[in-house]
């Protein structure tokens, strides 16, 4: 996979009189970035000439986002409304920069259904081409990689995955089995509410959609799962499981070689992941809302049980930093909580060059003021360049 940088480098930067969130402590000091790389971390409240006085604000690593559907929201701002892709990509990139995300794995669905109101068209390869071209032209503020959501219940998954190459910056392939009646949609009420709003389905349409998904799973499930695992290896991507619910699901994820588990739906599955050294990722909206919108396990319950490793903004980019501060209140450990949105996802995605305030790593940093428990961004830098 191509891990070269997206973003340009700025002149040297020094952020001083800051509370630096280091991997294992918070200390008052200054951080210096030269040629896009952290070169010095110095303790004390001194303010070198030309430095930015942070006035005691936190300075922490830029956020690393492994799974966001935000790009799709910009491309289809309303159901059946197609927005021009380059403006959508630019708006998506700017939004992520504005909330402190400096590295993103943009989630694109692979696998299509070509009939009925539940149809999904093939779009991942075309959008990936536009995204990679925009990146090559220096359009983006932050670092972009691809996350292919491999839909098991589809007709064309393997054909679509075959169109990608190891040069396409595909960092993650996740196995998505949205067969109704299991995993995320054990309760069909949540699925009915979602598709009725998204696709305008009535009861007959919904029943037909459910039957079609079950048919597709029966016809293609095993073949698509094995094929997607092989494709992830071919692309050099990390494999992720999705919506594991039982210990058996987790055991199969381990057999497939999953590096982390996206949104396990039960505490049982999260515990099984911990037992098998599979990192657990939960959604920031789940943390902030106090529970899952699908009726699955609460992220905060897993945090309190020490079963949470990574947070993802999922469908609300602005929730990522806020959720880390919420978790910090539970754990009483800000560095550990910030690691769930920086260092730990970077490690899971095999990006060892970012995610921590350490000399030699990328100068992706945030300046954050904690306003009565709500983090307020006061500056975002990517490789030392101010982007928000």
JSON list of C-alpha atoms in Angstrom, two decimals, residues 147 157 187 199 292 296 332 337 371 376:
[
{"chain": "A", "resi": 147, "resn": "UNK", "atom": "CA", "xyz": [-11.62, 1.56, 3.63]},
{"chain": "A", "resi": 157, "resn": "UNK", "atom": "CA", "xyz": [-18.70, -8.01, -4.31]},
{"chain": "A", "resi": 187, "resn": "UNK", "atom": "CA", "xyz": [-34.20, -6.56, 15.76]},
{"chain": "A", "resi": 199, "resn": "UNK", "atom": "CA", "xyz": [-35.37, 4.21, 0.65]},
{"chain": "A", "resi": 292, "resn": "UNK", "atom": "CA", "xyz": [-26.67, 2.40, 20.36]},
{"chain": "A", "resi": 296, "resn": "UNK", "atom": "CA", "xyz": [-27.01, -2.93, 20.75]},
{"chain": "A", "resi": 332, "resn": "UNK", "atom": "CA", "xyz": [-9.79, 9.24, 34.89]},
{"chain": "A", "resi": 337, "resn": "UNK", "atom": "CA", "xyz": [-8.64, 8.11, 26.32]},
{"chain": "A", "resi": 371, "resn": "UNK", "atom": "CA", "xyz": [-14.62, 24.26, 28.06]},
{"chain": "A", "resi": 376, "resn": "UNK", "atom": "CA", "xyz": [-13.08, 23.31, 21.75]}
]
